[in-house]
mmCIF file of C-alpha atoms in Angstrom:
data_model
loop_
_atom_site.group_PDB
_atom_site.id
_atom_site.type_symbol
_atom_site.label_atom_id
_atom_site.label_comp_id
_atom_site.label_asym_id
_atom_site.label_seq_id
_atom_site.Cartn_x
_atom_site.Cartn_y
_atom_site.Cartn_z
ATOM 1 C CA MET A 510 12.115 10.901 -10.349
ATOM 2 C CA GLY A 511 10.183 8.224 -8.319
ATOM 3 C CA LYS A 512 7.095 6.490 -8.794
ATOM 4 C CA ILE A 513 3.985 7.048 -5.942
ATOM 5 C CA ILE A 514 1.993 3.550 -5.571
ATOM 6 C CA ALA A 515 -1.000 3.525 -3.525
ATOM 7 C CA LEU A 516 -1.954 0.134 -2.245
ATOM 8 C CA ALA A 517 -5.742 0.019 -1.746
ATOM 9 C CA ASN A 518 -8.724 -2.324 -1.124
ATOM 10 C CA GLN A 519 -11.856 -1.097 0.714
ATOM 11 C CA LYS A 520 -12.342 -4.580 2.009
ATOM 12 C CA GLY A 521 -10.400 -5.040 5.211
ATOM 13 C CA GLY A 522 -8.136 -7.956 6.253
ATOM 14 C CA VAL A 523 -6.628 -8.568 2.817
ATOM 15 C CA GLY A 524 -3.042 -8.310 3.814
ATOM 16 C CA LYS A 525 -2.695 -4.618 2.285
ATOM 17 C CA THR A 526 -0.757 -3.079 5.255
ATOM 18 C CA THR A 527 1.722 -6.358 5.588
ATOM 19 C CA THR A 528 2.186 -6.000 1.877
ATOM 20 C CA THR A 529 3.050 -2.252 2.292
ATOM 21 C CA ILE A 530 5.637 -2.830 5.134
ATOM 22 C CA ASN A 531 7.122 -5.926 3.390
ATOM 23 C CA LEU A 532 7.443 -4.798 -0.242
ATOM 24 C CA ALA A 533 8.906 -1.569 1.035
ATOM 25 C CA ALA A 534 11.693 -3.390 2.656
ATOM 26 C CA SER A 535 12.318 -5.767 0.086
ATOM 27 C CA LEU A 536 12.860 -2.590 -2.342
ATOM 28 C CA ALA A 537 15.083 -1.151 0.137
ATOM 29 C CA VAL A 538 17.002 -4.427 0.217
ATOM 30 C CA LEU A 539 17.433 -4.006 -3.289
ATOM 31 C CA GLU A 540 18.922 -0.725 -3.211
ATOM 32 C CA LYS A 541 16.071 1.427 -3.987
ATOM 33 C CA LYS A 542 15.261 4.205 -2.041
ATOM 34 C CA VAL A 543 12.018 4.114 -0.462
ATOM 35 C CA LEU A 544 9.359 6.139 1.568
ATOM 36 C CA VAL A 545 5.982 4.435 3.231
ATOM 37 C CA VAL A 546 3.250 7.011 3.545
ATOM 38 C CA ASP A 547 0.773 5.670 6.194
ATOM 39 C CA ALA A 548 -2.484 6.865 5.153
ATOM 40 C CA ASP A 549 -4.659 4.613 7.571
ATOM 41 C CA PRO A 550 -5.879 6.149 10.993
ATOM 42 C CA GLN A 551 -4.801 2.695 12.488
ATOM 43 C CA ALA A 552 -1.379 3.290 11.895
ATOM 44 C CA ASN A 553 -0.407 -0.373 11.513
ATOM 45 C CA ALA A 554 2.095 0.414 8.820
ATOM 46 C CA SER A 555 3.817 2.770 11.363
ATOM 47 C CA SER A 556 4.100 0.027 14.199
ATOM 48 C CA GLY A 557 4.719 -2.625 11.848
ATOM 49 C CA LEU A 558 8.020 -0.604 10.826
ATOM 50 C CA GLY A 559 9.158 -0.263 14.518
ATOM 51 C CA VAL A 560 7.632 3.299 15.137
ATOM 52 C CA ASP A 561 6.499 4.112 18.376
ATOM 53 C CA ILE A 562 3.040 5.845 17.361
ATOM 54 C CA ARG A 563 2.326 7.299 21.305
ATOM 55 C CA ASN A 564 5.483 9.432 20.567
ATOM 56 C CA VAL A 565 4.699 10.666 17.154
ATOM 57 C CA THR A 566 4.475 14.267 17.017
ATOM 58 C CA LEU A 567 4.451 14.995 13.415
ATOM 59 C CA SER A 568 2.065 12.725 11.194
ATOM 60 C CA ILE A 569 0.736 12.755 7.845
ATOM 61 C CA TYR A 570 -2.225 14.135 9.810
ATOM 62 C CA GLU A 571 -0.665 17.592 10.485
ATOM 63 C CA CYS A 572 0.741 17.411 6.709
ATOM 64 C CA LEU A 573 -2.758 17.422 5.425
ATOM 65 C CA VAL A 574 -4.822 19.441 7.689
ATOM 66 C CA ASN A 575 -2.044 21.834 8.918
ATOM 67 C CA GLY A 576 0.036 22.137 5.570
ATOM 68 C CA GLU A 577 3.351 21.193 7.804
ATOM 69 C CA ASP A 578 6.213 20.500 5.471
ATOM 70 C CA ALA A 579 6.264 16.481 4.748
ATOM 71 C CA ARG A 580 9.973 16.309 5.133
ATOM 72 C CA LYS A 581 9.931 17.248 8.744
ATOM 73 C CA ALA A 582 7.569 14.121 9.143
ATOM 74 C CA ILE A 583 9.798 11.440 7.979
ATOM 75 C CA VAL A 584 11.056 8.850 10.433
ATOM 76 C CA GLN A 585 14.106 6.461 9.594
ATOM 77 C CA THR A 586 13.395 2.880 9.753
ATOM 78 C CA GLU A 587 16.065 0.415 10.850
ATOM 79 C CA VAL A 588 16.185 -0.693 6.971
ATOM 80 C CA LYS A 589 18.853 1.177 5.165
ATOM 81 C CA GLY A 590 17.028 3.309 2.526
ATOM 82 C CA LEU A 591 13.533 2.816 3.895
ATOM 83 C CA ASP A 592 11.837 5.849 5.486
ATOM 84 C CA ILE A 593 8.228 6.480 6.670
ATOM 85 C CA ILE A 594 5.753 9.238 7.232
ATOM 86 C CA PRO A 595 3.732 8.011 10.023
ATOM 87 C CA SER A 596 0.157 8.203 10.721
ATOM 88 C CA HIS A 597 -2.140 9.000 13.928
ATOM 89 C CA ILE A 598 -5.300 8.057 15.281
ATOM 90 C CA ASP A 599 -6.132 11.775 14.841
ATOM 91 C CA LEU A 600 -6.345 10.656 11.025
ATOM 92 C CA VAL A 601 -9.893 9.552 11.814
ATOM 93 C CA GLY A 602 -10.976 13.374 11.993
ATOM 94 C CA ALA A 603 -8.924 14.683 8.920
ATOM 95 C CA GLU A 604 -11.789 13.753 6.573
ATOM 96 C CA ILE A 605 -14.343 15.966 8.001
ATOM 97 C CA GLU A 606 -11.615 18.999 8.641
ATOM 98 C CA MET A 607 -10.765 18.574 4.902
ATOM 99 C CA LEU A 608 -14.028 18.795 3.634
ATOM 100 C CA ASN A 609 -14.161 22.573 3.222
ATOM 101 C CA MET A 610 -10.618 22.813 1.922
ATOM 102 C CA GLU A 611 -10.251 24.153 -1.631
ATOM 103 C CA THR A 612 -8.941 21.150 -4.008
ATOM 104 C CA ARG A 613 -9.362 18.744 -1.010
ATOM 105 C CA GLU A 614 -9.008 15.831 -3.162
ATOM 106 C CA ARG A 615 -5.468 16.934 -3.946
ATOM 107 C CA ILE A 616 -4.031 17.862 -0.709
ATOM 108 C CA LEU A 617 -1.907 14.702 -0.543
ATOM 109 C CA LYS A 618 -0.325 14.982 -3.989
ATOM 110 C CA ASN A 619 0.651 18.517 -2.860
ATOM 111 C CA VAL A 620 2.243 17.443 0.037
ATOM 112 C CA LEU A 621 4.050 14.533 -1.621
ATOM 113 C CA GLN A 622 5.238 16.089 -4.895
ATOM 114 C CA PRO A 623 8.542 17.770 -3.306
ATOM 115 C CA LEU A 624 9.673 14.349 -1.982
ATOM 116 C CA LYS A 625 9.103 12.712 -5.465
ATOM 117 C CA ASP A 626 12.731 13.092 -6.581
ATOM 118 C CA ASP A 627 14.041 12.179 -3.456
ATOM 119 C CA TYR A 628 12.551 8.221 -3.726
ATOM 120 C CA ASP A 629 12.770 5.640 -6.096
ATOM 121 C CA PHE A 630 8.987 4.328 -4.760
ATOM 122 C CA VAL A 631 6.766 5.940 -2.584
ATOM 123 C CA LEU A 632 3.967 3.168 -1.089
ATOM 124 C CA ILE A 633 0.857 4.691 0.620
ATOM 125 C CA ASP A 634 -0.875 2.289 2.869
ATOM 126 C CA CYS A 635 -4.481 3.434 2.083
ATOM 127 C CA SER A 636 -7.199 2.662 4.926
ATOM 128 C CA PRO A 637 -10.031 0.034 4.024
ATOM 129 C CA SER A 638 -12.727 2.438 2.887
ATOM 130 C CA LEU A 639 -13.219 4.696 0.075
ATOM 131 C CA GLY A 640 -13.573 8.039 1.795
ATOM 132 C CA LEU A 641 -11.698 11.513 1.340
ATOM 133 C CA ILE A 642 -8.185 10.254 2.182
ATOM 134 C CA THR A 643 -8.234 7.167 -0.255
ATOM 135 C CA VAL A 644 -9.532 9.261 -2.651
ATOM 136 C CA ASN A 645 -6.384 11.588 -1.950
ATOM 137 C CA SER A 646 -4.269 8.794 -1.985
ATOM 138 C CA LEU A 647 -5.092 7.546 -5.465
ATOM 139 C CA THR A 648 -5.206 11.059 -6.910
ATOM 140 C CA ALA A 649 -1.639 11.568 -5.589
ATOM 141 C CA ALA A 650 -0.626 8.124 -6.749
ATOM 142 C CA ASP A 651 0.832 7.162 -10.372
ATOM 143 C CA SER A 652 -0.411 3.662 -10.002
ATOM 144 C CA VAL A 653 -2.257 1.343 -7.362
ATOM 145 C CA ILE A 654 -1.749 -2.191 -6.295
ATOM 146 C CA ILE A 655 -4.796 -4.033 -5.444
ATOM 147 C CA PRO A 656 -4.128 -6.622 -2.454
ATOM 148 C CA VAL A 657 -6.812 -9.373 -3.210
ATOM 149 C CA GLN A 658 -7.429 -12.241 -0.500
ATOM 150 C CA CYS A 659 -7.615 -15.633 -1.672
ATOM 151 C CA GLU A 660 -10.917 -16.703 -0.651
ATOM 152 C CA TYR A 661 -14.835 -16.808 -1.642
ATOM 153 C CA PHE A 662 -15.979 -13.079 -1.224
ATOM 154 C CA ALA A 663 -12.512 -11.736 -2.279
ATOM 155 C CA LEU A 664 -13.846 -10.422 -5.846
ATOM 156 C CA GLU A 665 -16.964 -8.636 -4.425
ATOM 157 C CA GLY A 666 -15.445 -5.529 -3.516
ATOM 158 C CA ILE A 667 -13.314 -5.127 -6.513
ATOM 159 C CA SER A 668 -15.721 -3.890 -8.703
ATOM 160 C CA LYS A 669 -16.655 -0.727 -6.387
ATOM 161 C CA LEU A 670 -12.801 0.135 -6.100
ATOM 162 C CA LEU A 671 -12.343 -0.412 -9.649
ATOM 163 C CA ASN A 672 -15.303 1.735 -10.262
ATOM 164 C CA THR A 673 -13.708 4.336 -7.881
ATOM 165 C CA ILE A 674 -10.341 4.308 -9.719
ATOM 166 C CA LYS A 675 -12.316 4.793 -13.058
ATOM 167 C CA ILE A 676 -14.099 8.120 -11.516
ATOM 168 C CA ILE A 677 -10.819 9.327 -9.976
ATOM 169 C CA LYS A 678 -8.959 8.677 -13.575
ATOM 170 C CA SER A 679 -11.901 10.786 -15.213
ATOM 171 C CA LYS A 680 -12.168 13.438 -12.967
ATOM 172 C CA LEU A 681 -9.101 13.897 -10.757
ATOM 173 C CA ASN A 682 -6.198 11.990 -12.045
ATOM 174 C CA PRO A 683 -6.056 11.056 -15.701
ATOM 175 C CA SER A 684 -2.971 9.106 -15.534
ATOM 176 C CA LEU A 685 -3.691 6.771 -12.590
ATOM 177 C CA GLU A 686 -3.114 3.147 -13.698
ATOM 178 C CA ILE A 687 -3.336 -0.304 -12.293
ATOM 179 C CA GLU A 688 0.038 -1.611 -11.367
ATOM 180 C CA GLY A 689 -1.404 -5.089 -10.877
ATOM 181 C CA PHE A 690 -3.751 -7.306 -8.527
ATOM 182 C CA LEU A 691 -1.796 -9.029 -6.064
ATOM 183 C CA LEU A 692 -3.015 -12.109 -4.714
ATOM 184 C CA THR A 693 -2.499 -12.587 -0.648
ATOM 185 C CA MET A 694 -3.092 -15.155 1.714
ATOM 186 C CA TYR A 695 -2.265 -17.709 -1.111
ATOM 187 C CA ASP A 696 -2.638 -21.592 0.182
ATOM 188 C CA ALA A 697 -1.881 -23.975 -2.745
ATOM 189 C CA ARG A 698 -3.296 -26.660 -0.789
ATOM 190 C CA LEU A 699 -6.860 -25.475 -1.250
ATOM 191 C CA ARG A 700 -8.562 -25.647 -4.264
ATOM 192 C CA LEU A 701 -10.414 -22.652 -3.410
ATOM 193 C CA ALA A 702 -7.343 -20.618 -3.820
ATOM 194 C CA ASN A 703 -6.355 -22.074 -6.896
ATOM 195 C CA GLN A 704 -9.954 -21.325 -8.419
ATOM 196 C CA ILE A 705 -9.680 -17.613 -7.355
ATOM 197 C CA TYR A 706 -6.395 -17.181 -8.946
ATOM 198 C CA GLU A 707 -7.581 -18.392 -12.124
ATOM 199 C CA GLU A 708 -11.361 -16.249 -11.500
ATOM 200 C CA VAL A 709 -9.022 -13.105 -11.168
ATOM 201 C CA LYS A 710 -6.566 -13.713 -13.922
ATOM 202 C CA ARG A 711 -9.215 -14.423 -16.362
ATOM 203 C CA PRO A 712 -10.507 -10.664 -16.800
ATOM 204 C CA PHE A 713 -7.313 -8.910 -15.623
ATOM 205 C CA ARG A 714 -4.689 -11.313 -17.374
ATOM 206 C CA GLU A 715 -1.534 -9.272 -17.474
ATOM 207 C CA LEU A 716 -2.706 -6.801 -14.773
ATOM 208 C CA VAL A 717 -2.194 -10.114 -12.231
ATOM 209 C CA PHE A 718 1.108 -10.268 -10.538
ATOM 210 C CA ASP A 719 3.173 -13.614 -11.362
ATOM 211 C CA THR A 720 4.162 -13.607 -7.471
ATOM 212 C CA VAL A 721 1.325 -14.356 -4.869
ATOM 213 C CA ILE A 722 1.894 -13.802 -1.410
ATOM 214 C CA GLN A 723 1.811 -17.351 0.690
ATOM 215 C CA ARG A 724 -0.099 -17.525 3.865
ATOM 216 C CA ASN A 725 2.787 -17.370 6.442
ATOM 217 C CA VAL A 726 2.682 -17.078 10.126
ATOM 218 C CA LYS A 727 6.214 -15.568 9.894
ATOM 219 C CA LEU A 728 4.313 -12.198 8.397
ATOM 220 C CA SER A 729 2.179 -11.611 11.331
ATOM 221 C CA GLU A 730 5.028 -12.757 14.080
ATOM 222 C CA ALA A 731 7.196 -9.845 12.377
ATOM 223 C CA SER A 732 4.543 -7.290 12.484
ATOM 224 C CA SER A 733 3.906 -7.773 16.141
ATOM 225 C CA TYR A 734 7.705 -7.324 16.686
ATOM 226 C CA GLY A 735 7.828 -3.954 14.455
ATOM 227 C CA LYS A 736 9.851 -5.307 12.176
ATOM 228 C CA PRO A 737 9.511 -6.284 8.303
ATOM 229 C CA VAL A 738 9.664 -10.003 8.055
ATOM 230 C CA LEU A 739 13.003 -9.758 6.221
ATOM 231 C CA LEU A 740 14.580 -8.696 9.333
ATOM 232 C CA TYR A 741 12.978 -11.425 11.104
ATOM 233 C CA ASP A 742 13.345 -14.352 9.363
ATOM 234 C CA ALA A 743 14.761 -13.654 5.756
ATOM 235 C CA ASP A 744 14.481 -17.145 5.002
ATOM 236 C CA SER A 745 10.710 -17.818 5.549
ATOM 237 C CA LYS A 746 8.155 -17.983 2.699
ATOM 238 C CA GLY A 747 6.737 -14.482 3.661
ATOM 239 C CA ALA A 748 10.091 -12.825 2.986
ATOM 240 C CA LEU A 749 10.960 -14.838 -0.304
ATOM 241 C CA ASN A 750 7.519 -13.825 -1.608
ATOM 242 C CA HIS A 751 7.971 -10.068 -0.952
ATOM 243 C CA ILE A 752 11.764 -10.045 -2.523
ATOM 244 C CA GLN A 753 10.304 -12.089 -5.625
ATOM 245 C CA LEU A 754 7.138 -9.364 -5.989
ATOM 246 C CA ALA A 755 9.748 -6.552 -5.700
ATOM 247 C CA LYS A 756 11.886 -7.723 -8.373
ATOM 248 C CA GLU A 757 8.719 -8.160 -10.386
ATOM 249 C CA LEU A 758 7.746 -4.658 -9.642
ATOM 250 C CA ILE A 759 11.336 -3.023 -10.505
ATOM 251 C CA SER A 760 11.499 -5.172 -13.433
ATOM 252 C CA LYS A 761 8.142 -4.180 -14.577
ATOM 253 C CA ASN A 762 9.118 -0.420 -14.075
ATOM 254 C CA SER A 763 12.673 -0.352 -15.659
#
């Protein structure tokens, strides 16, 4: 039985999609079977894994709104063992279309449940909001990874997200756990980055991943080529950090 992990933070630009793509590829390289679910209308995880989003005919949108079989929406990536259910700009309207549906918060859970046995890890890339699709993602997930950017305002939005997680735990998904806080865009030369690391570590202690994702230009370069960084520059800091993160996640769950 696979584990469904949502990557969520309603603050944009924290490296959530970059982490999803590269953690998924690293898990696949470590011989895990992985599915990425792109639940963000911007579809950056889809294009970052080489999917031409202009030619996508079946996406997560059709699965949520029209009840299409998710298996038919799966696309194989060029990384062996890594699949994706792509997104589409239509997903922007899905929240409104889902409003009148029965058990609207559980639609994604029902979509993904039949796939759970086929994968070791299912990673959901959430959109940077706390709307209905993100609520669906957190209701479908077993746990959540919260990427936190190493910058001054990084901690501001966390309390809002933790509050949402608490509400979802009490009303929709009692088994939802925090997999961990992941510090991204870390620059060891900056005293501020180290202060933020300590500040996150203080209240959340063992919930903070030991691995930090360092600032690395190769990560954004790789995404623009539609590849995970492992295929673009396997020796880069970005690639090594994500392999380390994947190993930490596997050992946490073994």
